[in-house]
Coordinates of C-alpha atoms in Angstrom, one line a residue:
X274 CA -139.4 105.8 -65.0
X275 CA -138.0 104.1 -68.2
X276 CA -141.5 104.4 -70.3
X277 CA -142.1 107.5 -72.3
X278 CA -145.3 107.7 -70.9
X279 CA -146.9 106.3 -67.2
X280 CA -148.0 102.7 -67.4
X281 CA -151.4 103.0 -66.4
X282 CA -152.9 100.5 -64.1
X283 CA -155.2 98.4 -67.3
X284 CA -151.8 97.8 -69.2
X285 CA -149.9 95.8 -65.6
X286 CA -150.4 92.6 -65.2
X287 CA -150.6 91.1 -68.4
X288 CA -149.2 88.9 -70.7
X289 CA -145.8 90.6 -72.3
X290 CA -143.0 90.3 -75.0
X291 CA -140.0 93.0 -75.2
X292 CA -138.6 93.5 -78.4
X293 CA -137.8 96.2 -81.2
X294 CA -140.9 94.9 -83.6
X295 CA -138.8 96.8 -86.4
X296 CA -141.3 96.2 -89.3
X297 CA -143.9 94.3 -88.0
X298 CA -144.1 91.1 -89.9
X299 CA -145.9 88.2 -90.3
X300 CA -143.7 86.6 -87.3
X301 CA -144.3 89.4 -85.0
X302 CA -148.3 88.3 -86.0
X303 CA -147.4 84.8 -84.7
X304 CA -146.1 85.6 -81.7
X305 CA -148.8 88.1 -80.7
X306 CA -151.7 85.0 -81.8
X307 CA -149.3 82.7 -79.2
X308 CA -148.9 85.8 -76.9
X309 CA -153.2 86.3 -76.9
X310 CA -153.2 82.4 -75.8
X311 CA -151.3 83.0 -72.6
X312 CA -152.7 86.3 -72.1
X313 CA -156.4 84.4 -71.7
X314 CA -154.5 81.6 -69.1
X315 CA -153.1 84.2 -67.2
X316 CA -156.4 86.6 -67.8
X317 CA -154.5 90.0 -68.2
X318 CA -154.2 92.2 -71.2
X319 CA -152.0 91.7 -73.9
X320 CA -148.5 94.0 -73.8
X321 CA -145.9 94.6 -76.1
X322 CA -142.7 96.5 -75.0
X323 CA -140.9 97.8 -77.6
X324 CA -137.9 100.6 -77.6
X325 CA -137.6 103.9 -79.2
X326 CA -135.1 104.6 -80.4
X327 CA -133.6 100.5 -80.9
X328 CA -130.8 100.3 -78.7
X329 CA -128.1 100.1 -81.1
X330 CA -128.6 103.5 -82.2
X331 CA -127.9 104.3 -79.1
X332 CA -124.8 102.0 -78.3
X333 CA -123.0 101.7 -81.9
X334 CA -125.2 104.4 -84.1
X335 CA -122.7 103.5 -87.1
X336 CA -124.1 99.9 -87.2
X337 CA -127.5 100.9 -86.5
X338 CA -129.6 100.2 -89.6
X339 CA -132.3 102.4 -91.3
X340 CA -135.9 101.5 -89.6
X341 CA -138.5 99.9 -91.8
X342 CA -141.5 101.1 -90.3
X343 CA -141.6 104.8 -88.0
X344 CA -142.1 104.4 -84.3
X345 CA -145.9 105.7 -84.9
X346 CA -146.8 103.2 -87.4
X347 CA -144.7 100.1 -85.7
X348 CA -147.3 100.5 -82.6
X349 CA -150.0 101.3 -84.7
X350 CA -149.3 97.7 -86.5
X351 CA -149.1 96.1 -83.0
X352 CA -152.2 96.9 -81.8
X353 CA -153.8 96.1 -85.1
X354 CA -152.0 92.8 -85.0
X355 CA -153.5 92.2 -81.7
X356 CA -151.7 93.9 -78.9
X357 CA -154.1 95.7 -75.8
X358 CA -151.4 97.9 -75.2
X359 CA -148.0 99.0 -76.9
X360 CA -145.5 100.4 -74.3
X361 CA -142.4 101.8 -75.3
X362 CA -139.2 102.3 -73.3
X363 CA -137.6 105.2 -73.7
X364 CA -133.9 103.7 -74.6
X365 CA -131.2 105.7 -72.6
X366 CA -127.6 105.1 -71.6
X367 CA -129.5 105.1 -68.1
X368 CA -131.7 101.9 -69.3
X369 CA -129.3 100.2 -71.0
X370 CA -126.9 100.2 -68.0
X371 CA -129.1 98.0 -66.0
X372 CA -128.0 94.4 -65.3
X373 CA -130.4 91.9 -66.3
X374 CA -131.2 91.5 -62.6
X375 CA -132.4 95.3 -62.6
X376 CA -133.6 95.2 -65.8
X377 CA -136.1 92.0 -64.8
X378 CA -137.0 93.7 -61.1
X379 CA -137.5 97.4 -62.6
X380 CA -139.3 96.9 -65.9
X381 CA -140.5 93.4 -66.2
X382 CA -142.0 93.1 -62.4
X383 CA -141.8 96.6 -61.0
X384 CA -143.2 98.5 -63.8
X385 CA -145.1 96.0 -65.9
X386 CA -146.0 93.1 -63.2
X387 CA -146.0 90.6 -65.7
X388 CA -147.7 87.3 -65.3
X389 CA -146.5 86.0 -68.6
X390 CA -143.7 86.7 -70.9
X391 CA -143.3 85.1 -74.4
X392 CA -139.1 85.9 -76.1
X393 CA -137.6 84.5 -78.7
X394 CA -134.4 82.0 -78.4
X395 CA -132.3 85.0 -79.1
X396 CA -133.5 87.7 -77.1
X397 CA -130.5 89.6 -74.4
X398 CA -131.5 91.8 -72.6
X399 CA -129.2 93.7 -69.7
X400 CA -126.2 95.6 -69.3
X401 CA -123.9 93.8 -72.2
X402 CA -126.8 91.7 -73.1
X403 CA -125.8 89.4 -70.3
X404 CA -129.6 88.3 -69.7
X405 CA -130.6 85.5 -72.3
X406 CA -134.0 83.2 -72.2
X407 CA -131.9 80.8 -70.1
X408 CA -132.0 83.3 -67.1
X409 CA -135.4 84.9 -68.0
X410 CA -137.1 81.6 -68.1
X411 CA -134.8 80.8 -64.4
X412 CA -136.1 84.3 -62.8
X413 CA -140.3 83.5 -64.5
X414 CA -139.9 80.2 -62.4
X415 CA -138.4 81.5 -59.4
X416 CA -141.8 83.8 -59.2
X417 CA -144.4 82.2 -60.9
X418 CA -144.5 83.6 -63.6
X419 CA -145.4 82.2 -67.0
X420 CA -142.7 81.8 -70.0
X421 CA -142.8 80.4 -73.2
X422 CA -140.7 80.4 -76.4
X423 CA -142.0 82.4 -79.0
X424 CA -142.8 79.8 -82.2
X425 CA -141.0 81.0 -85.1
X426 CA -142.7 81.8 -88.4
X427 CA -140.9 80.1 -91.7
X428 CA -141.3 80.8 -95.0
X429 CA -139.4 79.1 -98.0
X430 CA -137.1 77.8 -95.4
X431 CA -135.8 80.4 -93.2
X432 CA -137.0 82.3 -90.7
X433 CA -139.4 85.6 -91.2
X434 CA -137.4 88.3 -89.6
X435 CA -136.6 92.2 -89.9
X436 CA -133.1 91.4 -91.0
X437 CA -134.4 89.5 -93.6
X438 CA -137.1 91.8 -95.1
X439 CA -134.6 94.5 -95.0
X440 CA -132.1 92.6 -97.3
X441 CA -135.5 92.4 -99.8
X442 CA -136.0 95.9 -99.6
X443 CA -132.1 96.8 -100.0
X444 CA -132.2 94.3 -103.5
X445 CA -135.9 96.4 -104.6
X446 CA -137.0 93.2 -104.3
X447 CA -140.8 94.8 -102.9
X448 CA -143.3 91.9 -104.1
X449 CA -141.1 89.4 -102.0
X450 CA -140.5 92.1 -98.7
X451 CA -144.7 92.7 -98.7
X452 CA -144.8 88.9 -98.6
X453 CA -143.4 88.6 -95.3
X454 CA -145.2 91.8 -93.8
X455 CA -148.8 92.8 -92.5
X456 CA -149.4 96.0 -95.4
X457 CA -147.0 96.8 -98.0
X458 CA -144.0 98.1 -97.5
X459 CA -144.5 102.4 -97.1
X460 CA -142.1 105.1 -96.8
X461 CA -142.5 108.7 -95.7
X462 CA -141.5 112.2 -96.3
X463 CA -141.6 115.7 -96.5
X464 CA -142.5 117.0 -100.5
X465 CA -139.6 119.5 -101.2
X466 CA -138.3 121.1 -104.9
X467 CA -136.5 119.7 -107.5
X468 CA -135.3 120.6 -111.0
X469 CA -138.9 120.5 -112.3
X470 CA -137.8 118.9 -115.2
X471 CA -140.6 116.4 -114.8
X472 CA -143.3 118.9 -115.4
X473 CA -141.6 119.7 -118.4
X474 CA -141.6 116.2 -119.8
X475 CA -145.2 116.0 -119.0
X476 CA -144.7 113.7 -115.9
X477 CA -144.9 116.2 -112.8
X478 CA -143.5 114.7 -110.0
X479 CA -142.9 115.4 -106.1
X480 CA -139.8 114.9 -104.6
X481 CA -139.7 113.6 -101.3
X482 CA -137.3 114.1 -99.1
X483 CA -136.2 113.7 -95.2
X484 CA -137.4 110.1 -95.6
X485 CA -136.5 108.5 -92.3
X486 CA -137.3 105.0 -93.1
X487 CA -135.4 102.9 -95.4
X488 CA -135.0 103.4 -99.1
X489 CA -135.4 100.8 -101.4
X490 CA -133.0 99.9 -104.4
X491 CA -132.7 102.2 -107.3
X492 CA -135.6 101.4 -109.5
X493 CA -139.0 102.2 -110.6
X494 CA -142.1 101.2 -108.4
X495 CA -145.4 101.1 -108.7
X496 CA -146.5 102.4 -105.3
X497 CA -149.9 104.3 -104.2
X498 CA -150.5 107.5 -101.7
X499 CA -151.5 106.1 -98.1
X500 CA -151.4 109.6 -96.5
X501 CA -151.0 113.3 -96.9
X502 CA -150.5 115.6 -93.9
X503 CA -150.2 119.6 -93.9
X504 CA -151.7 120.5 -96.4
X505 CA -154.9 121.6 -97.5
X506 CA -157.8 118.9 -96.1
X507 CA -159.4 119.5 -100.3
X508 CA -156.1 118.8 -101.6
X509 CA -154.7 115.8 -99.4
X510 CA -158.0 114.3 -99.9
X511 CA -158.0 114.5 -103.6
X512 CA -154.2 112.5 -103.2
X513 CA -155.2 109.6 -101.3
X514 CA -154.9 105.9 -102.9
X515 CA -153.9 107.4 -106.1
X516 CA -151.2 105.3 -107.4
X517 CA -147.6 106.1 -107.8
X518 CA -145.1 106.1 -110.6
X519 CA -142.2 105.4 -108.0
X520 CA -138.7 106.4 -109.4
X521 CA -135.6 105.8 -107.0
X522 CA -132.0 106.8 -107.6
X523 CA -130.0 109.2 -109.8
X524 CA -131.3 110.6 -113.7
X525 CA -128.9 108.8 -115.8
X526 CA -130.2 110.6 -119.2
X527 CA -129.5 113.7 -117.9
X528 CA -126.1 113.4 -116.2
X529 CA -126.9 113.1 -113.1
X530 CA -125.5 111.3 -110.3
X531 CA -127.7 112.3 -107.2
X532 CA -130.2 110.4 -105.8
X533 CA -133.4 111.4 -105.7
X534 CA -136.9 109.9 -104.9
X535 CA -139.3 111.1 -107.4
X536 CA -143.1 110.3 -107.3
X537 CA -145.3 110.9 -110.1
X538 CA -149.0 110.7 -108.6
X539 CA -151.7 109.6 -111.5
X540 CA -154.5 111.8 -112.3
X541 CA -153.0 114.4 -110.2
X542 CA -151.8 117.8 -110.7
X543 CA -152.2 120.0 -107.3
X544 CA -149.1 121.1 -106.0
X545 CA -148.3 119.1 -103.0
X546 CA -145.2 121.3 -101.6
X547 CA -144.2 120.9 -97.7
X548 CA -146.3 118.4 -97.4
X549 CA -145.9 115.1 -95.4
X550 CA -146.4 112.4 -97.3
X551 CA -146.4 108.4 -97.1
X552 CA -146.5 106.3 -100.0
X553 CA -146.9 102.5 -100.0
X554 CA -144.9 100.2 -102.0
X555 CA -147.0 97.5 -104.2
X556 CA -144.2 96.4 -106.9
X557 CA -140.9 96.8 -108.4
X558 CA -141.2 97.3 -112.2
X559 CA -137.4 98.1 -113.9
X560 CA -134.0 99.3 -113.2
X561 CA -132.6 102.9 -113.4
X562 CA -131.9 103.3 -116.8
X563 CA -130.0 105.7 -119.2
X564 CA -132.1 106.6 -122.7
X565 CA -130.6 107.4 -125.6
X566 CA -133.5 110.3 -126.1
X567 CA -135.7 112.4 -124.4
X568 CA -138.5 110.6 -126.7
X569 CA -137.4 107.2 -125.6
X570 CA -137.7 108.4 -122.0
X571 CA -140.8 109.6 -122.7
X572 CA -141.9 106.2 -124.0
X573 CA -140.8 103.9 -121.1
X574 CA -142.3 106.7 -118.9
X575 CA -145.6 106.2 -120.3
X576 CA -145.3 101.9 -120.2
X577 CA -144.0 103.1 -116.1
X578 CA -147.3 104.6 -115.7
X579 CA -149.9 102.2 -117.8
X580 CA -147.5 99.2 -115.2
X581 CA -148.7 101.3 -112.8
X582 CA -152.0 101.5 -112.9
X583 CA -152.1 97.6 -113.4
X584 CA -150.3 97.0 -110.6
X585 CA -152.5 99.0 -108.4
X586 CA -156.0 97.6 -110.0
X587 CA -154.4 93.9 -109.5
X588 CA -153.8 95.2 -105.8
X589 CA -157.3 96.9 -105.2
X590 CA -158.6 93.6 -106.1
X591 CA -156.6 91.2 -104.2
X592 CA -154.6 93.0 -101.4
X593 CA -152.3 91.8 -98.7
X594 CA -154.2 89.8 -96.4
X595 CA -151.9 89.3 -93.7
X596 CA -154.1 91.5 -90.8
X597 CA -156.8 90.3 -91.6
X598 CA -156.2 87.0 -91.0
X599 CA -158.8 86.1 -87.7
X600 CA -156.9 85.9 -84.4
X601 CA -157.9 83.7 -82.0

């Protein structure tokens, strides 16, 4: 019907929360934790509904904001946060023209057959939004089903949510965006060409392009490679977990204004061309900055890579611990 895929029977029945997951952050952990609890009372499997594409790209794709994680890896997070099953809706103008009372009958009952639905105080769902937690938690009653409010994770004092680490990510702020999130912060592409002037300085880098997730400040970043994908199986192998000299935005020093997104892998020197690649984000380390010199480029360049490879020794030795953190 509206799911990319058939709902199979084990996946009905369950526990469920509907929502774009964009990110999945330490508050999509705590409502998955409450979402497991009611799951267990209701004794069905735990189900998150999520949309691909998010709505607004299909309703005002001008406004719609760059993703933070791809759909592939958001459900991957979800089920390692704790979901049974991660169903997706496949959003169309056909979908998002259903009332709420359509919306509610068709997905939540007909398709799904929810005994339990946790939402947080802002979700809408329906034709202009028109269905809020006041009418969901009306409709649960009328049928016996279960609703709660989802709790809301704080930290420093406001609330943990997507807008919020995306504001992080927009200021380079990294350190304080992986914080709030269940693995650092990772961005993917395909490797193309550039001007190869890297190579010349002694600094080879790939160039990766097409990324479809969104891009951090201009800066340099100590980051580390968390996949490689057609390529050779020698070569990709040989690329994994090596860290990253991460540098974001234009090339000052030489004139130029483009941006570009320029990784210089450690200890590396295979040529990684038309490759996928995905590279996580550990920390932020300087500006974008125009040198006087090719010799004083070649200089912060090497402090760039020793940061590096602190960084990513630090975060061999104490990384994020958000998944693993025991549900109950």
């Amino acid at each position: 019907m509206f799911f990319d895929k058939p709902v199979t029977k084990d996946a009905k029945g369950g526990a469920i929360a509907i929502g774009n997951f964009d990110g999945v952050h330490c508050g999509h952990r705590r409502l998955l934790i409450q979402l497991k609890s009611l799951a267990k009372r209701t004794d069905g499997p735990v189900v998150v509904v999520t949309f691909d594409p998010p709505p607004l790209r299909i309703l005002r794709p001008e406004l719609s904001p760059k993703p933070l994680t791809t759909h592939e890896s958001k459900c991957r997070l979800l089920r390692e946060a704790g979901a049974d099953f991660v169903v997706a809706l496949r959003t169309s103008h056909e979908l998002l023209q259903l009332s709420a009372e359509d919306f509610f009958d068709q997905v939540i009952v007909g398709a799904l057959g929810a005994k339990g639905i946790i939402e947080g105080p802002n979700f809408r769902f329906g034709r202009d939004r028109r269905g809020d937690v006041d009418y969901l938690h009306q409709r649960c009653r009328t049928l016996g089903i279960e609703f709660e409010l989802a709790a809301v994770e704080m930290d420093s004092g406001d609330w943990i949510s997507s807008t919020r680490i995306r504001k992080e990510i927009e200021l380079g702020a990294i350190q304080a965006a992986n914080r709030l999130l269940l693995q650092p912060y990772r961005i993917h592409g395909v490797v193309g060409t550039g001007a190869r002037r890297g190579r010349t300085l002694g600094f080879p880098t790939a160039n990766l392009d097409a990324i479809s997730v969104l891009v951090p400040a201009h800066g340099v970043y100590a980051a580390r490679v968390s996949n490689v994908e057609g390529i050779e199986a020698s070569i990709a192998k040989s690329a994994m977990h090596q860290p990253v000299a991460l540098h974001i935005g234009p090339n000052p020093t030489f004139g130029e204004d483009a941006k570009k997104v320029e990784a210089h892998i450690l200890d590396f020197s295979a040529d990684l061309y038309g490759a996928s690649m995905e590279l996580e984000l550990l920390s932020e380390i300087r500006g974008v900055q125009k040198f006087p010199s090719i010799e004083a480029l070649r200089a912060q360049l090497s402090k760039d890579i020793q940061t590096t490879r602190e960084i990513c020794l630090a975060h061999k030795s104490h990384p994020v611990q958000s998944l693993r953190k025991e549900l109950p």
